[in-house]
Tab-separated table of C-alpha atoms in Angstrom:
chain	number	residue	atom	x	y	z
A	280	UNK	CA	43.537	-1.518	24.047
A	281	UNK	CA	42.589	1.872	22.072
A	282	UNK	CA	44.825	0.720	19.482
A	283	UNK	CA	43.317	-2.575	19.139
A	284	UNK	CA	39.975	-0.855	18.975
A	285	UNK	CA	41.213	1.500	16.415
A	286	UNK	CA	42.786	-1.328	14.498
A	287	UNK	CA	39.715	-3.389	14.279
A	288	UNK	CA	37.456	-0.144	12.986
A	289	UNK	CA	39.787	0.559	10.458
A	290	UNK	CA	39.948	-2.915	8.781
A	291	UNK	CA	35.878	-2.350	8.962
A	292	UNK	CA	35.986	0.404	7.442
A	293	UNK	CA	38.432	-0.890	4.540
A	294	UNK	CA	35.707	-3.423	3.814
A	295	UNK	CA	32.934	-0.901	3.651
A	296	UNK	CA	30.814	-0.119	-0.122
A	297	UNK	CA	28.575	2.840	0.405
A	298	UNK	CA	25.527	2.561	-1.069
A	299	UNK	CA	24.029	6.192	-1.480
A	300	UNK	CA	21.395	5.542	0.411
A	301	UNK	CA	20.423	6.350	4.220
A	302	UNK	CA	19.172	4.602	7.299
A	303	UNK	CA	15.459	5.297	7.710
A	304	UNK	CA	15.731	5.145	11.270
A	305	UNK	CA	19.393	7.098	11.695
A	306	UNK	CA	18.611	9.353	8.751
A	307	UNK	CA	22.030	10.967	8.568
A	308	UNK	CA	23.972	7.787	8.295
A	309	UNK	CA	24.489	6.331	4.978
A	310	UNK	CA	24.019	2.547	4.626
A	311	UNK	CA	27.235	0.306	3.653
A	312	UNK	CA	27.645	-3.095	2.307
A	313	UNK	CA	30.171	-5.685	3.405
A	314	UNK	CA	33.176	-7.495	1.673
A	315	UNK	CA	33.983	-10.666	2.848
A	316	UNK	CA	36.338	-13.608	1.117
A	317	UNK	CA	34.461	-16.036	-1.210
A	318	UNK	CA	32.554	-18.667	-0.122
A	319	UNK	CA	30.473	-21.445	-1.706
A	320	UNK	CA	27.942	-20.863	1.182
A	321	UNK	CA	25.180	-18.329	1.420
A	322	UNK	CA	24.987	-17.320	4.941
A	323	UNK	CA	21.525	-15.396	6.412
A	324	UNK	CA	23.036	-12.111	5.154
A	325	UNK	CA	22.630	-13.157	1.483
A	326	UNK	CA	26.336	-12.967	-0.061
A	327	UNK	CA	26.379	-13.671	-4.027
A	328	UNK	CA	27.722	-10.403	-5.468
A	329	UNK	CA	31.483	-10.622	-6.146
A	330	UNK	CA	33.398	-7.448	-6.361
A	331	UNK	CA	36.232	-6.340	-8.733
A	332	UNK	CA	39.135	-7.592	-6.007
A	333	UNK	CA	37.163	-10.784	-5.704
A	334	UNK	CA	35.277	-10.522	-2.223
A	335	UNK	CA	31.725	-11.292	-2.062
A	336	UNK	CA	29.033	-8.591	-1.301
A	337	UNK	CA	26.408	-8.751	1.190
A	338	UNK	CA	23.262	-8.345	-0.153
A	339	UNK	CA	21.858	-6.708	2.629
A	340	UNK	CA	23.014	-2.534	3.473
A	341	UNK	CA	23.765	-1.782	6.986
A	342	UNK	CA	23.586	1.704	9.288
A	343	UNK	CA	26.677	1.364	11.976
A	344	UNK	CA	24.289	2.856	14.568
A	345	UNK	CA	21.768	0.331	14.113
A	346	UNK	CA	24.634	-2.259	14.438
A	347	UNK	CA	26.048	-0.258	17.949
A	348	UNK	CA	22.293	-0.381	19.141
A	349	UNK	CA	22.148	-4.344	18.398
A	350	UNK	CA	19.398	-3.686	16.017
A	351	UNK	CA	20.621	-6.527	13.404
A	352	UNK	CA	21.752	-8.780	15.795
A	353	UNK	CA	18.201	-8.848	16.666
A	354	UNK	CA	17.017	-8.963	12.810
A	355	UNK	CA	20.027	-12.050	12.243
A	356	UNK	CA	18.423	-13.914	15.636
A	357	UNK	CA	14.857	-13.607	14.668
A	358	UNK	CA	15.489	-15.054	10.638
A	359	UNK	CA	17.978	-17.746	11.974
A	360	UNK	CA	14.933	-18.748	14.075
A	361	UNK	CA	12.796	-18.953	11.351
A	362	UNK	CA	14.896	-20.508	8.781
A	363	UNK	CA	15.607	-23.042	11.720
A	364	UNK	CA	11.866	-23.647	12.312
A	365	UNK	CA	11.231	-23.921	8.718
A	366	UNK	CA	13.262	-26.889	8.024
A	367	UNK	CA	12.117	-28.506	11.011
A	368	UNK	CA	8.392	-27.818	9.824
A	369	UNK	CA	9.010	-29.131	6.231
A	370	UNK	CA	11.177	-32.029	7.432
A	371	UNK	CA	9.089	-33.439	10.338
A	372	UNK	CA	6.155	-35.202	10.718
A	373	UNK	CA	4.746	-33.522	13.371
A	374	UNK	CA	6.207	-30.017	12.240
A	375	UNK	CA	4.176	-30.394	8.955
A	376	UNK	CA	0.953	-30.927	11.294
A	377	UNK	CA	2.303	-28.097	13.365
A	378	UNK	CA	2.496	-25.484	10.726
A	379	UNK	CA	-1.394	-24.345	10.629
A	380	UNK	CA	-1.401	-22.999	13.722
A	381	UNK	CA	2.350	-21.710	14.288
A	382	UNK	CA	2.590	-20.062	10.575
A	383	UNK	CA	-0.795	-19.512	9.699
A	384	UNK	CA	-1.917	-15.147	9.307
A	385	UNK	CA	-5.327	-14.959	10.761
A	386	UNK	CA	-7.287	-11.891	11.496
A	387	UNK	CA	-9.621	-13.068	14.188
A	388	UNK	CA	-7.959	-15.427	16.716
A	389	UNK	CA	-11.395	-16.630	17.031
A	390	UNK	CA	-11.583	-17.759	13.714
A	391	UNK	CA	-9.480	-20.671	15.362
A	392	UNK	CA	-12.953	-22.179	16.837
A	393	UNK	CA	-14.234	-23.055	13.360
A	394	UNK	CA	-15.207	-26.113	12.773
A	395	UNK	CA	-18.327	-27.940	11.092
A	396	UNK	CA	-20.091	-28.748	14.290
A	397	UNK	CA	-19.541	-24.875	15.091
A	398	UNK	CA	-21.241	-23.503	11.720
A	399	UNK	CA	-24.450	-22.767	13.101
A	400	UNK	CA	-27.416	-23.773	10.267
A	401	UNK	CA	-30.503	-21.606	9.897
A	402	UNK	CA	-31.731	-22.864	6.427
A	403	UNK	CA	-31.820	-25.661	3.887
A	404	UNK	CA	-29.372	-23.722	1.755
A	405	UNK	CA	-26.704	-23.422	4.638
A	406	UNK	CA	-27.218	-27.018	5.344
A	407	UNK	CA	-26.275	-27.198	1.660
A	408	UNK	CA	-23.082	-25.411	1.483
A	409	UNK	CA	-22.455	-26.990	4.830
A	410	UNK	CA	-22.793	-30.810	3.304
A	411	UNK	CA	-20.622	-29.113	0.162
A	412	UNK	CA	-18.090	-28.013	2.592
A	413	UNK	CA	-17.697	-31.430	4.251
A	414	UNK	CA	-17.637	-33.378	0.988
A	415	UNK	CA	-14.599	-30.985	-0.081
A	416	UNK	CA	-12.579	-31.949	3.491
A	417	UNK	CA	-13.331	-35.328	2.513
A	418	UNK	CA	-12.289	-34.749	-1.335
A	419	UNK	CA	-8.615	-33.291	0.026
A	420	UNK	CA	-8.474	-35.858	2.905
A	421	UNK	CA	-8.802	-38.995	0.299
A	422	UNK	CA	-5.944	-37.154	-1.580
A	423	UNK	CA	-8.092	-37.042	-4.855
A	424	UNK	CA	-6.785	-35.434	-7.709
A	425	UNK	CA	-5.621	-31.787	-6.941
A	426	UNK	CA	-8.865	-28.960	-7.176
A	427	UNK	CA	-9.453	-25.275	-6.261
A	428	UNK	CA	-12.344	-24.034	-4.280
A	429	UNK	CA	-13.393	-20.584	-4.181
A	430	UNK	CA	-15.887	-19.031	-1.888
A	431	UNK	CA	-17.726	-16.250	-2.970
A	432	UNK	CA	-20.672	-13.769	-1.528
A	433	UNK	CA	-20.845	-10.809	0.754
A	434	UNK	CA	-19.276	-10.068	4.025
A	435	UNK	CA	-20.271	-12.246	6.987
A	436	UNK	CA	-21.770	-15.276	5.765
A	437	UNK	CA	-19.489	-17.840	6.874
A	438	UNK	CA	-16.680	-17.981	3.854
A	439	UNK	CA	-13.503	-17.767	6.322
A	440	UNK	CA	-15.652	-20.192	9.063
A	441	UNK	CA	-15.796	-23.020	6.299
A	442	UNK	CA	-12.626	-22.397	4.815
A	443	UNK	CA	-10.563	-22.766	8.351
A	444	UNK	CA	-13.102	-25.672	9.643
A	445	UNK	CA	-12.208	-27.378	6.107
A	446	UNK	CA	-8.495	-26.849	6.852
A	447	UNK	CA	-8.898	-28.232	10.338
A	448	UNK	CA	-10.682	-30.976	9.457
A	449	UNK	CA	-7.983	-32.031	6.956
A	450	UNK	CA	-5.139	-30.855	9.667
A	451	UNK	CA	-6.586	-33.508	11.627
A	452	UNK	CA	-7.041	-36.127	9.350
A	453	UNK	CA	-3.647	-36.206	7.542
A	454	UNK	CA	-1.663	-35.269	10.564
A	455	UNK	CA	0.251	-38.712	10.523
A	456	UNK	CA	0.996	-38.423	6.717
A	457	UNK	CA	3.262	-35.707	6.654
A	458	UNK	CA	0.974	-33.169	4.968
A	459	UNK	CA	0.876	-29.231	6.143
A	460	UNK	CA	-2.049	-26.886	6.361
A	461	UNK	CA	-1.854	-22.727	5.691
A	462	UNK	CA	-4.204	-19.954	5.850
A	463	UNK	CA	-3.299	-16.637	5.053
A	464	UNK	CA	-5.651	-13.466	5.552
A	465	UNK	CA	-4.835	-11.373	2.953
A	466	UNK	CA	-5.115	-8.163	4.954
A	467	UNK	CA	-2.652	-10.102	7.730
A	468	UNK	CA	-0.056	-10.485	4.734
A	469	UNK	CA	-0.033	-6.772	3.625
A	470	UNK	CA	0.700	-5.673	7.889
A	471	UNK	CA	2.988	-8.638	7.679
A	472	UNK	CA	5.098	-7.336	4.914
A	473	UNK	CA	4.821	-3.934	5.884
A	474	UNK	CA	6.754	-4.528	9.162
A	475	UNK	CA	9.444	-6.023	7.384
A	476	UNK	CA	9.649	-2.980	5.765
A	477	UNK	CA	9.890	-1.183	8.472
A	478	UNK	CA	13.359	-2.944	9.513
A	479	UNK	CA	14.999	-3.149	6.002
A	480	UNK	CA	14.088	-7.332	5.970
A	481	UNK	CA	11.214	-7.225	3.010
A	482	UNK	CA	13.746	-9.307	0.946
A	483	UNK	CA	14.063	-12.111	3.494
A	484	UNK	CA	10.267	-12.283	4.451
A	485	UNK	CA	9.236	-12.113	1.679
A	486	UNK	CA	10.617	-15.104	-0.141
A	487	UNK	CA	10.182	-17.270	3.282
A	488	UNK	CA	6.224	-16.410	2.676
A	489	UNK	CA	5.910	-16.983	-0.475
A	490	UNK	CA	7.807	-20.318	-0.220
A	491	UNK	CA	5.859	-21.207	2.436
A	492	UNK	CA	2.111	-20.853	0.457
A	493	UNK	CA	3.862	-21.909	-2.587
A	494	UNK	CA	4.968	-25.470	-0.994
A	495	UNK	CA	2.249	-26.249	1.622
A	496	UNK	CA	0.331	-29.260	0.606
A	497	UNK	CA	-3.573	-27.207	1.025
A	498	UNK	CA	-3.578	-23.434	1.313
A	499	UNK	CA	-6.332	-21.488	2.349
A	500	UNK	CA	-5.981	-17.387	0.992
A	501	UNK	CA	-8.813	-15.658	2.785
A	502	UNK	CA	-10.513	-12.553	2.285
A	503	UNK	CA	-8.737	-12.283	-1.352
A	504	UNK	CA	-9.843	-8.486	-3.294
A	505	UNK	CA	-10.247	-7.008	-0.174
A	506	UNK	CA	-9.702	-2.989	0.022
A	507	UNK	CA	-8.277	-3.166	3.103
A	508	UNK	CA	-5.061	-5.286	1.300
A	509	UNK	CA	-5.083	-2.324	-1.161
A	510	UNK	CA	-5.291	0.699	-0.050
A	511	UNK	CA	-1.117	1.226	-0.247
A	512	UNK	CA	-0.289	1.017	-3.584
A	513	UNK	CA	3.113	-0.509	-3.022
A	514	UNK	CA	1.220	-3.066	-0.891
A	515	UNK	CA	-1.142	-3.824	-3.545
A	516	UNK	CA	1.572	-4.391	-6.286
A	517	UNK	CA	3.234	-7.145	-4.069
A	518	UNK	CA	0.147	-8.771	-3.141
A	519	UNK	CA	-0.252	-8.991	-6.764
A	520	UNK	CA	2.907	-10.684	-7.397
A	521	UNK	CA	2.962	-12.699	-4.554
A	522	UNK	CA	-0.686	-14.582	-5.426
A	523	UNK	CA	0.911	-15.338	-9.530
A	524	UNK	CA	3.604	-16.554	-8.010
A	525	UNK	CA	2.259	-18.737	-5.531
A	526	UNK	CA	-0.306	-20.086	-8.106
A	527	UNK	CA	1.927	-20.395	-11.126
A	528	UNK	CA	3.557	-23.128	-8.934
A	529	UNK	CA	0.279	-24.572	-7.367
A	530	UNK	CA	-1.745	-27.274	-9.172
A	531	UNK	CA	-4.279	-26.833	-6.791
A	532	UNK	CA	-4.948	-27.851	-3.255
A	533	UNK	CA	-6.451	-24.532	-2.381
A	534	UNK	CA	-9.018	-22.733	-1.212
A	535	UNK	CA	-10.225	-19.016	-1.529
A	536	UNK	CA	-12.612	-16.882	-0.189
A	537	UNK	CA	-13.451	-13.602	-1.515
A	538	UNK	CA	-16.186	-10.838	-1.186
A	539	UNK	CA	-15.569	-10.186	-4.663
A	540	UNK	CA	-18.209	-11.497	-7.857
A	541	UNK	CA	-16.303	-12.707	-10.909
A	542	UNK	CA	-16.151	-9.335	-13.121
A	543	UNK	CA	-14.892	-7.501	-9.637
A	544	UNK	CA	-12.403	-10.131	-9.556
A	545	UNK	CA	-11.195	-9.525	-13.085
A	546	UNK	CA	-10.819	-5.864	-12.225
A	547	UNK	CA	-8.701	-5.961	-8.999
A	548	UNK	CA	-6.553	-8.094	-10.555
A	549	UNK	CA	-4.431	-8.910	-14.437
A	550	UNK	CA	-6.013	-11.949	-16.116
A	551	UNK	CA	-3.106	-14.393	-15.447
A	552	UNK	CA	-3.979	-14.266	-11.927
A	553	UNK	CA	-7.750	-14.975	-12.529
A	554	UNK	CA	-6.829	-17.909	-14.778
A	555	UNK	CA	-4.659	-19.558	-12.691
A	556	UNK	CA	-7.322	-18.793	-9.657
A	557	UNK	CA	-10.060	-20.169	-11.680
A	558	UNK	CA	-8.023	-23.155	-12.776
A	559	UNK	CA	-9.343	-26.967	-11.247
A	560	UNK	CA	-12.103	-25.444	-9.747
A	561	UNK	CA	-14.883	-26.119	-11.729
A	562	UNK	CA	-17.472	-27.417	-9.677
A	563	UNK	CA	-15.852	-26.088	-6.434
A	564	UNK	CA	-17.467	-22.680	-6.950
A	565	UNK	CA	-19.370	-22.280	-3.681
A	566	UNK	CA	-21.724	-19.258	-3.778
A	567	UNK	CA	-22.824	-17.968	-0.519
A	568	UNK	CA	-25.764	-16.437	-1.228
A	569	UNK	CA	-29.164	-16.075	1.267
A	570	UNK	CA	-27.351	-17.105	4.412
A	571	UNK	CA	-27.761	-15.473	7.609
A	572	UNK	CA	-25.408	-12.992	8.796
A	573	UNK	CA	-22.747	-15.477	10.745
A	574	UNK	CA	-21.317	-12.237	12.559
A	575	UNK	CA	-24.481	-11.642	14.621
A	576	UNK	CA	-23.940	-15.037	16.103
């Protein structure tokens, strides 16, 4: 039985690429890659790098401790659950409907009670960008041609409340038309990220988020600019990548909110981003200016 044992770790071992670079948890352990034969598959550990002999890498590095502690076979569980609830949300019917409130990042879980009846209306202009805010659900739910809306204005005044009710509203509406619903809290994203991190997996989450915002049929990005998302530099850069990305493929469809003004915009991020931001959304520029603070309600 030893000699099996001793057998198998040797063969590991003979398939082992050290990488030069050590486990953050089990800091004296060196991470190793994998050979394995060719395959025309790409399983969940990512294998496209062949070597010299002809075996493919994995793209992912591993720490044998982690592995003896079950670590990745926790990790490998986890992102074969997600990849298997992914297709089933992009596939079916009532996954697509199903996606706002199982894959949505929101801050405040009571953010989940917005809705227009819930938008409480002190003044003619919040009646205003109330009736605006209804007339945009109805603009996506008609399935118009594709706009941007952007919500703008200080803290507290309602941005995120109309943004979700909007997104509920059309969640609702175009639930038996195969058509998904997103919102994303900026802030949410960066701790998002920064736990997969933590566990060696940004690569893998990643890509699923940004697919996910990219394909969505109406996205909402909340809270977009705001210092909280940037206060890690190495957080900020990928947020910055992340939103070009997402809207060099999008044509429209979504909504932002923002404390930011336009030239504050311009300087927290490059000026591909504000184009493409600004793009199909003339017209949908909703500033939220002399409302109550929403907060105190």
């Amino acid at each position: 039985m030893q000699s099996m044992a001793k057998d198998i770790q040797e063969a590991l071992s003979r398939r082992e690429v050290p990488t030069g670079i050590y486990c953050t948890i089990h800091k004296e352990i060196e991470l190793v890659r994998y050979k394995r034969p060719p395959s025309n598959e790409q399983g969940l550990l990512g294998d496209t790098e062949l070597t010299e002999d002809g075996f493919q890498l994995t793209t992912d590095s591993f720490c044998s401790q982690c592995a003896l502690e079950g670590i990745y076979q926790e990790q490998l569980g986890s992102r074969a659950e997600k990849v298997a609830n992914s297709n089933y949300l992009k596939n079916s019917k009532h996954g697509k409907y199903k996606i706002l409130k199982t894959q949505s990042l929101v801050g405040k879980k009571s953010l989940w009670l917005a809705t227009f009846d819930s938008f409480k209306v002190a003044t003619q202009n919040e009646q205003d960008i109330l009736n605006q805010s209804r007339r945009i659900a109805r603009d996506f739910s008609s399935n118009k041609e594709a706009f941007n809306v952007i919500f703008t204005g200080e803290a507290g005044r309602g941005k995120s409340h109309l943004a979700m009710a909007i997104l509920q509203e059309i969640n609702e509406q175009l639930k038996d038309v195969k058509k998904s619903c997103l919102f994303i809290n900026t802030s949410e994203l960066v701790r998002e990220i920064k736990i997969s991190w933590t566990y060696d997996d940004k690569k893998h989450e990643e890509e699923r988020l940004t697919d996910l915002m990219r394909t969505v049929d109406y996205l909402v990005i909340d809270d977009l600019g705001t210092e909280a998302s940037f206060q890690d530099k190495q957080a900020g850069d990928w947020i910055q990548s992340i939103i070009y990305n997402v809207f060099n493929v999008r044509e429209g469809n979504t909504i932002i909110t923002t404390n930011l003004q336009g030239s504050e915009l311009k300087r927290a991020y490059n000026n591909k981003i504000i184009s493409r931001i600004l793009e199909n959304s003339k017209g949908n520029i909703i500033k939220c200016e002399g409302i109550t603070d929403k907060r105190m309600n």
